[in-house]
PDB file of C-alpha atoms in Angstrom:
ATOM      1  CA  UNK C   1     -27.685   2.462 -14.141  1.00 53.00           C
ATOM      2  CA  UNK C   2     -24.639   1.342 -16.040  1.00 63.00           C
ATOM      3  CA  UNK C   3     -23.770  -2.365 -15.966  1.00 68.00           C
ATOM      4  CA  UNK C   4     -20.208  -2.462 -14.640  1.00 82.00           C
ATOM      5  CA  UNK C   5     -18.322  -5.690 -15.176  1.00 88.00           C
ATOM      6  CA  UNK C   6     -15.821  -6.297 -12.396  1.00 88.00           C
ATOM      7  CA  UNK C   7     -13.330  -9.160 -12.841  1.00 89.00           C
ATOM      8  CA  UNK C   8     -13.925 -12.119 -10.540  1.00 88.00           C
ATOM      9  CA  UNK C   9     -10.464 -11.790  -8.985  1.00 83.00           C
ATOM     10  CA  UNK C  10     -11.277  -8.224  -7.915  1.00 85.00           C
ATOM     11  CA  UNK C  11     -14.699  -9.211  -6.568  1.00 87.00           C
ATOM     12  CA  UNK C  12     -13.116 -11.975  -4.482  1.00 88.00           C
ATOM     13  CA  UNK C  13     -10.135  -9.919  -3.230  1.00 89.00           C
ATOM     14  CA  UNK C  14     -10.013  -9.886   0.588  1.00 91.00           C
ATOM     15  CA  UNK C  15     -10.760  -6.481   2.101  1.00 89.00           C
ATOM     16  CA  UNK C  16      -9.973  -7.217   5.783  1.00 87.00           C
ATOM     17  CA  UNK C  17      -7.496  -9.487   7.606  1.00 84.00           C
ATOM     18  CA  UNK C  18     -10.157 -12.040   8.516  1.00 85.00           C
ATOM     19  CA  UNK C  19     -10.746 -12.701   4.800  1.00 89.00           C
ATOM     20  CA  UNK C  20      -7.018 -13.047   3.999  1.00 87.00           C
ATOM     21  CA  UNK C  21      -6.091 -16.704   3.543  1.00 86.00           C
ATOM     22  CA  UNK C  22      -2.542 -17.973   3.892  1.00 83.00           C
ATOM     23  CA  UNK C  23       0.691 -16.292   4.982  1.00 82.00           C
ATOM     24  CA  UNK C  24      -0.257 -16.761   8.640  1.00 87.00           C
ATOM     25  CA  UNK C  25       3.425 -16.607   9.599  1.00 88.00           C
ATOM     26  CA  UNK C  26       3.292 -12.971   8.445  1.00 84.00           C
ATOM     27  CA  UNK C  27      -0.261 -11.796   9.189  1.00 84.00           C
ATOM     28  CA  UNK C  28      -1.377 -14.158  11.947  1.00 87.00           C
ATOM     29  CA  UNK C  29      -2.818 -12.676  15.154  1.00 87.00           C
ATOM     30  CA  UNK C  30       0.442 -12.932  17.147  1.00 89.00           C
ATOM     31  CA  UNK C  31       2.853 -11.687  14.483  1.00 92.00           C
ATOM     32  CA  UNK C  32       4.826  -8.473  14.593  1.00 92.00           C
ATOM     33  CA  UNK C  33       3.105  -7.130  11.473  1.00 90.00           C
ATOM     34  CA  UNK C  34      -0.397  -7.767  12.809  1.00 89.00           C
ATOM     35  CA  UNK C  35       0.408  -6.126  16.161  1.00 91.00           C
ATOM     36  CA  UNK C  36       2.076  -3.112  14.489  1.00 92.00           C
ATOM     37  CA  UNK C  37      -1.037  -2.552  12.411  1.00 88.00           C
ATOM     38  CA  UNK C  38      -3.393  -2.965  15.386  1.00 86.00           C
ATOM     39  CA  UNK C  39      -1.390  -0.443  17.432  1.00 89.00           C
ATOM     40  CA  UNK C  40      -1.176   1.948  14.474  1.00 85.00           C
ATOM     41  CA  UNK C  41       2.624   2.026  14.417  1.00 89.00           C
ATOM     42  CA  UNK C  42       3.397   0.364  11.095  1.00 90.00           C
ATOM     43  CA  UNK C  43       5.893   2.308   9.028  1.00 89.00           C
ATOM     44  CA  UNK C  44       6.967   1.931   5.437  1.00 93.00           C
ATOM     45  CA  UNK C  45       7.700  -1.574   4.162  1.00 94.00           C
ATOM     46  CA  UNK C  46       8.345  -3.672   1.090  1.00 95.00           C
ATOM     47  CA  UNK C  47       6.648  -6.997   0.371  1.00 93.00           C
ATOM     48  CA  UNK C  48       8.296  -9.423  -1.976  1.00 93.00           C
ATOM     49  CA  UNK C  49       7.393 -12.824  -3.301  1.00 92.00           C
ATOM     50  CA  UNK C  50       6.065 -14.663  -6.314  1.00 92.00           C
ATOM     51  CA  UNK C  51       3.070 -13.323  -8.237  1.00 89.00           C
ATOM     52  CA  UNK C  52      -0.296 -14.160  -6.706  1.00 85.00           C
ATOM     53  CA  UNK C  53       0.838 -14.474  -3.091  1.00 87.00           C
ATOM     54  CA  UNK C  54      -1.197 -11.500  -1.850  1.00 89.00           C
ATOM     55  CA  UNK C  55       1.352  -8.693  -1.661  1.00 91.00           C
ATOM     56  CA  UNK C  56      -0.890  -6.018  -3.159  1.00 88.00           C
ATOM     57  CA  UNK C  57      -3.953  -7.320  -1.346  1.00 90.00           C
ATOM     58  CA  UNK C  58      -2.069  -7.177   1.953  1.00 91.00           C
ATOM     59  CA  UNK C  59      -0.980  -3.582   1.239  1.00 90.00           C
ATOM     60  CA  UNK C  60      -4.608  -2.603   0.570  1.00 87.00           C
ATOM     61  CA  UNK C  61      -5.802  -4.300   3.764  1.00 89.00           C
ATOM     62  CA  UNK C  62      -3.142  -2.492   5.792  1.00 89.00           C
ATOM     63  CA  UNK C  63      -4.114   0.934   4.453  1.00 84.00           C
ATOM     64  CA  UNK C  64      -7.803   0.204   5.085  1.00 85.00           C
ATOM     65  CA  UNK C  65      -7.103  -1.107   8.594  1.00 87.00           C
ATOM     66  CA  UNK C  66      -5.235   2.056   9.542  1.00 87.00           C
ATOM     67  CA  UNK C  67      -8.038   4.314   8.283  1.00 84.00           C
ATOM     68  CA  UNK C  68      -5.550   6.055   6.041  1.00 89.00           C
ATOM     69  CA  UNK C  69      -5.735   7.344   2.525  1.00 92.00           C
ATOM     70  CA  UNK C  70      -3.989   5.152   0.055  1.00 90.00           C
ATOM     71  CA  UNK C  71      -2.916   5.668  -3.504  1.00 95.00           C
ATOM     72  CA  UNK C  72      -1.902   2.812  -5.733  1.00 93.00           C
ATOM     73  CA  UNK C  73       0.650   3.351  -8.469  1.00 95.00           C
ATOM     74  CA  UNK C  74       2.286   0.860 -10.753  1.00 94.00           C
ATOM     75  CA  UNK C  75       5.986   1.482 -11.305  1.00 94.00           C
ATOM     76  CA  UNK C  76       5.703   0.491 -14.957  1.00 94.00           C
ATOM     77  CA  UNK C  77       3.174   3.213 -15.766  1.00 95.00           C
ATOM     78  CA  UNK C  78       3.960   5.961 -13.236  1.00 94.00           C
ATOM     79  CA  UNK C  79       6.690   8.513 -12.912  1.00 90.00           C
ATOM     80  CA  UNK C  80       8.068  11.372 -10.837  1.00 93.00           C
ATOM     81  CA  UNK C  81       5.124  13.691 -11.555  1.00 94.00           C
ATOM     82  CA  UNK C  82       2.657  11.054 -10.306  1.00 96.00           C
ATOM     83  CA  UNK C  83       4.613  10.578  -7.084  1.00 95.00           C
ATOM     84  CA  UNK C  84       4.975  14.333  -6.509  1.00 95.00           C
ATOM     85  CA  UNK C  85       1.223  14.749  -6.932  1.00 97.00           C
ATOM     86  CA  UNK C  86       0.560  12.047  -4.320  1.00 97.00           C
ATOM     87  CA  UNK C  87       3.071  13.609  -1.923  1.00 97.00           C
ATOM     88  CA  UNK C  88       1.605  17.100  -2.289  1.00 97.00           C
ATOM     89  CA  UNK C  89      -1.924  15.881  -1.521  1.00 97.00           C
ATOM     90  CA  UNK C  90      -0.625  13.705   1.344  1.00 97.00           C
ATOM     91  CA  UNK C  91       1.055  16.699   2.973  1.00 97.00           C
ATOM     92  CA  UNK C  92      -2.145  18.735   2.754  1.00 97.00           C
ATOM     93  CA  UNK C  93      -4.284  15.891   4.124  1.00 97.00           C
ATOM     94  CA  UNK C  94      -1.889  15.350   7.024  1.00 96.00           C
ATOM     95  CA  UNK C  95      -1.661  19.049   7.900  1.00 96.00           C
ATOM     96  CA  UNK C  96      -5.334  19.915   7.476  1.00 96.00           C
ATOM     97  CA  UNK C  97      -7.100  16.688   8.425  1.00 96.00           C
ATOM     98  CA  UNK C  98      -4.522  14.645  10.342  1.00 94.00           C
ATOM     99  CA  UNK C  99      -4.930  11.763   7.891  1.00 93.00           C
ATOM    100  CA  UNK C 100      -1.938   9.624   6.870  1.00 93.00           C
ATOM    101  CA  UNK C 101      -1.392   8.509   3.303  1.00 95.00           C
ATOM    102  CA  UNK C 102       0.076   5.242   2.105  1.00 94.00           C
ATOM    103  CA  UNK C 103       1.669   5.146  -1.324  1.00 95.00           C
ATOM    104  CA  UNK C 104       1.365   1.592  -2.571  1.00 94.00           C
ATOM    105  CA  UNK C 105       3.763   0.994  -5.443  1.00 95.00           C
ATOM    106  CA  UNK C 106       3.369  -2.263  -7.346  1.00 93.00           C
ATOM    107  CA  UNK C 107       6.500  -3.565  -9.074  1.00 93.00           C
ATOM    108  CA  UNK C 108       8.624  -1.047  -7.146  1.00 94.00           C
ATOM    109  CA  UNK C 109      11.836  -2.633  -8.441  1.00 93.00           C
ATOM    110  CA  UNK C 110      11.035  -1.108 -11.849  1.00 94.00           C
ATOM    111  CA  UNK C 111      11.449   2.490 -10.673  1.00 93.00           C
ATOM    112  CA  UNK C 112      14.756   4.113 -11.549  1.00 91.00           C
ATOM    113  CA  UNK C 113      16.954   6.098  -9.153  1.00 91.00           C
ATOM    114  CA  UNK C 114      15.357   9.475  -9.945  1.00 89.00           C
ATOM    115  CA  UNK C 115      11.878   8.080  -9.348  1.00 90.00           C
ATOM    116  CA  UNK C 116      12.939   6.455  -6.081  1.00 92.00           C
ATOM    117  CA  UNK C 117      14.726   9.593  -4.907  1.00 93.00           C
ATOM    118  CA  UNK C 118      11.625  11.729  -5.443  1.00 93.00           C
ATOM    119  CA  UNK C 119       9.740   9.899  -2.648  1.00 95.00           C
ATOM    120  CA  UNK C 120      12.656   9.480  -0.244  1.00 94.00           C
ATOM    121  CA  UNK C 121      12.314  12.827   1.546  1.00 94.00           C
ATOM    122  CA  UNK C 122       8.545  12.381   1.938  1.00 96.00           C
ATOM    123  CA  UNK C 123       9.075   8.936   3.466  1.00 96.00           C
ATOM    124  CA  UNK C 124      11.792  10.213   5.798  1.00 95.00           C
ATOM    125  CA  UNK C 125       9.787  13.226   7.025  1.00 95.00           C
ATOM    126  CA  UNK C 126       6.610  11.153   7.489  1.00 94.00           C
ATOM    127  CA  UNK C 127       4.560  12.864   4.784  1.00 95.00           C
ATOM    128  CA  UNK C 128       3.782   9.472   3.296  1.00 96.00           C
ATOM    129  CA  UNK C 129       4.145   5.853   4.231  1.00 95.00           C
ATOM    130  CA  UNK C 130       5.443   3.632   1.461  1.00 95.00           C
ATOM    131  CA  UNK C 131       4.473   0.060   0.739  1.00 95.00           C
ATOM    132  CA  UNK C 132       6.317  -1.407  -2.193  1.00 95.00           C
ATOM    133  CA  UNK C 133       5.568  -4.770  -3.765  1.00 94.00           C
ATOM    134  CA  UNK C 134       8.084  -6.648  -5.843  1.00 94.00           C
ATOM    135  CA  UNK C 135       8.877 -10.115  -7.146  1.00 90.00           C
TER     136      UNK C 135
END
């Protein structure tokens, strides 16, 4: 078996809400976000804040909590073709399996207008749910 070295930060990353520390005004048990996730009605959203505050971790926890597929892209290294590929698979998964897909886009402020426009229709028609993170 291959010895895989996983960075400590990734090993320690919370995977469920109970492991998430801080930001209780956003993810606490009586908050709007927490209730929306528990009832399965959370739509697309954007999280912003300084680096290291848990934006990406929170997006991952949300997708896991909703038993949805999720695809992570980084706006610096992805483009229109990457987004179109995610959307195409999301539409198939939704139609054939009834499974939602969350597109988690780190550093979403770095996408240009053409890149942003390519996901707009899929967000509006419910093919994907979008979670953007930005500073």
